[in-house]
Amino acid sequence: MTARIGVVTFPGSLDDRDTQRAIRVAGAEPVALWHKDKDLKQVDAVVLCGGFSYGDYLRAGAIARFSPVMDTVIDQAKAGLPVLGICNGFQILTEAHLLPGGMLGNDHLHFICRDQKLRVENAGTAWTSDYTVGQEIHIPLKNMDGRYVADRRTLDELEAEGRVAFRYLDMNPNGSLNDIAGITNAAGNVVGLMPHPEHAVESLIGTGRTDGLPFFTSILKKLVNA
């Protein structure tokens, strides 16, 4: 039976089709989910893709968090459904309190678009098991509000519990505290990151590498072996 992974489209989403393609390349079936629908169509996992949901009014992800689909995503994520938030999706996950902390504007106040070097810090989540701890990868990055922030207690908990999933290397592109590029919840089923792995699954696009593909093969193996 083919694993079915839902991709939510909000008004302003940009990377839903790219994410669906990445899922297909990995060998799973992408399922389009609409933000107004609470029905997740019995998918096995969900991806909140990148873009500028609702134009990033108020704060990035602040309005999307209240879309009808998110009521179901939040409930099922708390029950163990694997959820990946990419860029705007990461912002939505923090607004929904599925991940701690928040996202602010880049410290240099400019939109950034570049290939970014990352270090894998946690290979024990549903979305990162095909990586190894300490592995260095290159993933495209494009954001305006990518600065991860949290209070000191939260940062200390993330570090102590090994919940920093990815860290920026060589340069911090947006001022994120502790060079954090992505984090996970305590259960390891919810992961958010600012870089875009869906743009690094085929050698002819993105970085020219396939460093993002293990996100999607990781969840596929998790679902198949569940």
mmCIF file with all atom_site columns, N, CA and C in Angstrom, residues 187-217:
data_model
loop_
_atom_site.group_PDB
_atom_site.id
_atom_site.type_symbol
_atom_site.label_atom_id
_atom_site.label_alt_id
_atom_site.label_comp_id
_atom_site.label_asym_id
_atom_site.label_entity_id
_atom_site.label_seq_id
_atom_site.pdbx_PDB_ins_code
_atom_site.Cartn_x
_atom_site.Cartn_y
_atom_site.Cartn_z
_atom_site.occupancy
_atom_site.B_iso_or_equiv
_atom_site.pdbx_formal_charge
_atom_site.auth_seq_id
_atom_site.auth_comp_id
_atom_site.auth_asym_id
_atom_site.auth_atom_id
_atom_site.pdbx_PDB_model_num
ATOM 1  N N  . ALA A 1 187 ? 8.164  14.500 20.727  1.00 0.00 ? 187 ALA A N  1
ATOM 2  C CA . ALA A 1 187 ? 7.827  13.170 20.220  1.00 0.00 ? 187 ALA A CA 1
ATOM 3  C C  . ALA A 1 187 ? 8.540  12.837 18.918  1.00 0.00 ? 187 ALA A C  1
ATOM 4  N N  . GLY A 1 188 ? 9.042  13.854 18.207  1.00 0.00 ? 188 GLY A N  1
ATOM 5  C CA . GLY A 1 188 ? 9.758  13.622 16.957  1.00 0.00 ? 188 GLY A CA 1
ATOM 6  C C  . GLY A 1 188 ? 8.879  13.464 15.740  1.00 0.00 ? 188 GLY A C  1
ATOM 7  N N  . ASN A 1 189 ? 7.573  13.670 15.889  1.00 0.00 ? 189 ASN A N  1
ATOM 8  C CA . ASN A 1 189 ? 6.686  13.558 14.727  1.00 0.00 ? 189 ASN A CA 1
ATOM 9  C C  . ASN A 1 189 ? 6.445  14.889 14.035  1.00 0.00 ? 189 ASN A C  1
ATOM 10 N N  . VAL A 1 190 ? 6.710  15.996 14.720  1.00 0.00 ? 190 VAL A N  1
ATOM 11 C CA . VAL A 1 190 ? 6.531  17.331 14.143  1.00 0.00 ? 190 VAL A CA 1
ATOM 12 C C  . VAL A 1 190 ? 7.895  17.995 13.987  1.00 0.00 ? 190 VAL A C  1
ATOM 13 N N  . VAL A 1 191 ? 8.230  18.385 12.769  1.00 0.00 ? 191 VAL A N  1
ATOM 14 C CA . VAL A 1 191 ? 9.507  19.024 12.470  1.00 0.00 ? 191 VAL A CA 1
ATOM 15 C C  . VAL A 1 191 ? 9.245  20.276 11.645  1.00 0.00 ? 191 VAL A C  1
ATOM 16 N N  . GLY A 1 192 ? 9.956  21.344 11.964  1.00 0.00 ? 192 GLY A N  1
ATOM 17 C CA . GLY A 1 192 ? 9.878  22.562 11.171  1.00 0.00 ? 192 GLY A CA 1
ATOM 18 C C  . GLY A 1 192 ? 11.267 23.056 10.837  1.00 0.00 ? 192 GLY A C  1
ATOM 19 N N  . LEU A 1 193 ? 11.450 23.580 9.625   1.00 0.00 ? 193 LEU A N  1
ATOM 20 C CA . LEU A 1 193 ? 12.727 24.174 9.237   1.00 0.00 ? 193 LEU A CA 1
ATOM 21 C C  . LEU A 1 193 ? 12.477 25.265 8.214   1.00 0.00 ? 193 LEU A C  1
ATOM 22 N N  . MET A 1 194 ? 13.406 26.221 8.155   1.00 0.00 ? 194 MET A N  1
ATOM 23 C CA . MET A 1 194 ? 13.272 27.316 7.197   1.00 0.00 ? 194 MET A CA 1
ATOM 24 C C  . MET A 1 194 ? 13.744 26.954 5.802   1.00 0.00 ? 194 MET A C  1
ATOM 25 N N  . PRO A 1 195 ? 14.849 26.249 5.603   1.00 0.00 ? 195 PRO A N  1
ATOM 26 C CA . PRO A 1 195 ? 15.271 25.881 4.241   1.00 0.00 ? 195 PRO A CA 1
ATOM 27 C C  . PRO A 1 195 ? 14.259 24.957 3.557   1.00 0.00 ? 195 PRO A C  1
ATOM 28 N N  . HIS A 1 196 ? 14.380 24.821 2.237   1.00 0.00 ? 196 HIS A N  1
ATOM 29 C CA . HIS A 1 196 ? 13.389 24.142 1.404   1.00 0.00 ? 196 HIS A CA 1
ATOM 30 C C  . HIS A 1 196 ? 13.923 22.831 0.840   1.00 0.00 ? 196 HIS A C  1
ATOM 31 N N  . PRO A 1 197 ? 13.751 21.712 1.533   1.00 0.00 ? 197 PRO A N  1
ATOM 32 C CA . PRO A 1 197 ? 14.255 20.438 0.994   1.00 0.00 ? 197 PRO A CA 1
ATOM 33 C C  . PRO A 1 197 ? 13.565 20.005 -0.289  1.00 0.00 ? 197 PRO A C  1
ATOM 34 N N  . GLU A 1 198 ? 12.327 20.473 -0.518  1.00 0.00 ? 198 GLU A N  1
ATOM 35 C CA . GLU A 1 198 ? 11.623 20.066 -1.744  1.00 0.00 ? 198 GLU A CA 1
ATOM 36 C C  . GLU A 1 198 ? 12.291 20.603 -2.998  1.00 0.00 ? 198 GLU A C  1
ATOM 37 N N  . HIS A 1 199 ? 13.179 21.596 -2.841  1.00 0.00 ? 199 HIS A N  1
ATOM 38 C CA . HIS A 1 199 ? 13.917 22.138 -3.982  1.00 0.00 ? 199 HIS A CA 1
ATOM 39 C C  . HIS A 1 199 ? 15.283 21.470 -4.163  1.00 0.00 ? 199 HIS A C  1
ATOM 40 N N  . ALA A 1 200 ? 15.512 20.394 -3.424  1.00 0.00 ? 200 ALA A N  1
ATOM 41 C CA . ALA A 1 200 ? 16.802 19.696 -3.533  1.00 0.00 ? 200 ALA A CA 1
ATOM 42 C C  . ALA A 1 200 ? 16.587 18.193 -3.563  1.00 0.00 ? 200 ALA A C  1
ATOM 43 N N  . VAL A 1 201 ? 15.720 17.747 -4.482  1.00 0.00 ? 201 VAL A N  1
ATOM 44 C CA . VAL A 1 201 ? 15.454 16.316 -4.593  1.00 0.00 ? 201 VAL A CA 1
ATOM 45 C C  . VAL A 1 201 ? 15.869 15.744 -5.950  1.00 0.00 ? 201 VAL A C  1
ATOM 46 N N  . GLU A 1 202 ? 16.253 16.617 -6.877  1.00 0.00 ? 202 GLU A N  1
ATOM 47 C CA . GLU A 1 202 ? 16.686 16.187 -8.200  1.00 0.00 ? 202 GLU A CA 1
ATOM 48 C C  . GLU A 1 202 ? 17.926 16.970 -8.600  1.00 0.00 ? 202 GLU A C  1
ATOM 49 N N  . SER A 1 203 ? 18.852 16.323 -9.257  1.00 0.00 ? 203 SER A N  1
ATOM 50 C CA . SER A 1 203 ? 20.138 16.938 -9.544  1.00 0.00 ? 203 SER A CA 1
ATOM 51 C C  . SER A 1 203 ? 20.067 18.072 -10.558 1.00 0.00 ? 203 SER A C  1
ATOM 52 N N  . LEU A 1 204 ? 18.971 18.178 -11.288 1.00 0.00 ? 204 LEU A N  1
ATOM 53 C CA . LEU A 1 204 ? 18.868 19.211 -12.316 1.00 0.00 ? 204 LEU A CA 1
ATOM 54 C C  . LEU A 1 204 ? 18.281 20.525 -11.796 1.00 0.00 ? 204 LEU A C  1
ATOM 55 N N  . ILE A 1 205 ? 17.821 20.543 -10.553 1.00 0.00 ? 205 ILE A N  1
ATOM 56 C CA . ILE A 1 205 ? 17.214 21.761 -10.020 1.00 0.00 ? 205 ILE A CA 1
ATOM 57 C C  . ILE A 1 205 ? 17.800 22.091 -8.656  1.00 0.00 ? 205 ILE A C  1
ATOM 58 N N  . GLY A 1 206 ? 17.487 23.293 -8.164  1.00 0.00 ? 206 GLY A N  1
ATOM 59 C CA . GLY A 1 206 ? 17.934 23.684 -6.819  1.00 0.00 ? 206 GLY A CA 1
ATOM 60 C C  . GLY A 1 206 ? 19.439 23.750 -6.727  1.00 0.00 ? 206 GLY A C  1
ATOM 61 N N  . THR A 1 207 ? 19.977 23.059 -5.752  1.00 0.00 ? 207 THR A N  1
ATOM 62 C CA . THR A 1 207 ? 21.416 23.088 -5.506  1.00 0.00 ? 207 THR A CA 1
ATOM 63 C C  . THR A 1 207 ? 22.198 22.231 -6.482  1.00 0.00 ? 207 THR A C  1
ATOM 64 N N  . GLY A 1 208 ? 21.503 21.434 -7.287  1.00 0.00 ? 208 GLY A N  1
ATOM 65 C CA . GLY A 1 208 ? 22.182 20.461 -8.133  1.00 0.00 ? 208 GLY A CA 1
ATOM 66 C C  . GLY A 1 208 ? 22.540 19.205 -7.366  1.00 0.00 ? 208 GLY A C  1
ATOM 67 N N  . ARG A 1 209 ? 22.034 19.115 -6.150  1.00 0.00 ? 209 ARG A N  1
ATOM 68 C CA . ARG A 1 209 ? 22.249 17.943 -5.307  1.00 0.00 ? 209 ARG A CA 1
ATOM 69 C C  . ARG A 1 209 ? 20.885 17.397 -4.886  1.00 0.00 ? 209 ARG A C  1
ATOM 70 N N  . THR A 1 210 ? 20.891 16.276 -4.199  1.00 0.00 ? 210 THR A N  1
ATOM 71 C CA . THR A 1 210 ? 19.638 15.690 -3.740  1.00 0.00 ? 210 THR A CA 1
ATOM 72 C C  . THR A 1 210 ? 19.593 15.612 -2.213  1.00 0.00 ? 210 THR A C  1
ATOM 73 N N  . ASP A 1 211 ? 20.198 16.591 -1.565  1.00 0.00 ? 211 ASP A N  1
ATOM 74 C CA . ASP A 1 211 ? 20.303 16.564 -0.105  1.00 0.00 ? 211 ASP A CA 1
ATOM 75 C C  . ASP A 1 211 ? 18.962 16.696 0.598   1.00 0.00 ? 211 ASP A C  1
ATOM 76 N N  . GLY A 1 212 ? 17.930 17.157 -0.093  1.00 0.00 ? 212 GLY A N  1
ATOM 77 C CA . GLY A 1 212 ? 16.627 17.295 0.539   1.00 0.00 ? 212 GLY A CA 1
ATOM 78 C C  . GLY A 1 212 ? 15.776 16.046 0.461   1.00 0.00 ? 212 GLY A C  1
ATOM 79 N N  . LEU A 1 213 ? 16.139 15.108 -0.410  1.00 0.00 ? 213 LEU A N  1
ATOM 80 C CA . LEU A 1 213 ? 15.326 13.918 -0.622  1.00 0.00 ? 213 LEU A CA 1
ATOM 81 C C  . LEU A 1 213 ? 15.148 13.073 0.643   1.00 0.00 ? 213 LEU A C  1
ATOM 82 N N  . PRO A 1 214 ? 16.172 12.945 1.518   1.00 0.00 ? 214 PRO A N  1
ATOM 83 C CA . PRO A 1 214 ? 15.991 12.114 2.711   1.00 0.00 ? 214 PRO A CA 1
ATOM 84 C C  . PRO A 1 214 ? 14.850 12.544 3.629   1.00 0.00 ? 214 PRO A C  1
ATOM 85 N N  . PHE A 1 215 ? 14.418 13.809 3.571   1.00 0.00 ? 215 PHE A N  1
ATOM 86 C CA . PHE A 1 215 ? 13.225 14.180 4.344   1.00 0.00 ? 215 PHE A CA 1
ATOM 87 C C  . PHE A 1 215 ? 12.054 13.294 3.953   1.00 0.00 ? 215 PHE A C  1
ATOM 88 N N  . PHE A 1 216 ? 11.897 13.108 2.653   1.00 0.00 ? 216 PHE A N  1
ATOM 89 C CA . PHE A 1 216 ? 10.727 12.420 2.137   1.00 0.00 ? 216 PHE A CA 1
ATOM 90 C C  . PHE A 1 216 ? 10.894 10.907 2.124   1.00 0.00 ? 216 PHE A C  1
ATOM 91 N N  . THR A 1 217 ? 12.126 10.427 1.969   1.00 0.00 ? 217 THR A N  1
ATOM 92 C CA . THR A 1 217 ? 12.347 8.986  2.097   1.00 0.00 ? 217 THR A CA 1
ATOM 93 C C  . THR A 1 217 ? 12.289 8.559  3.559   1.00 0.00 ? 217 THR A C  1
#
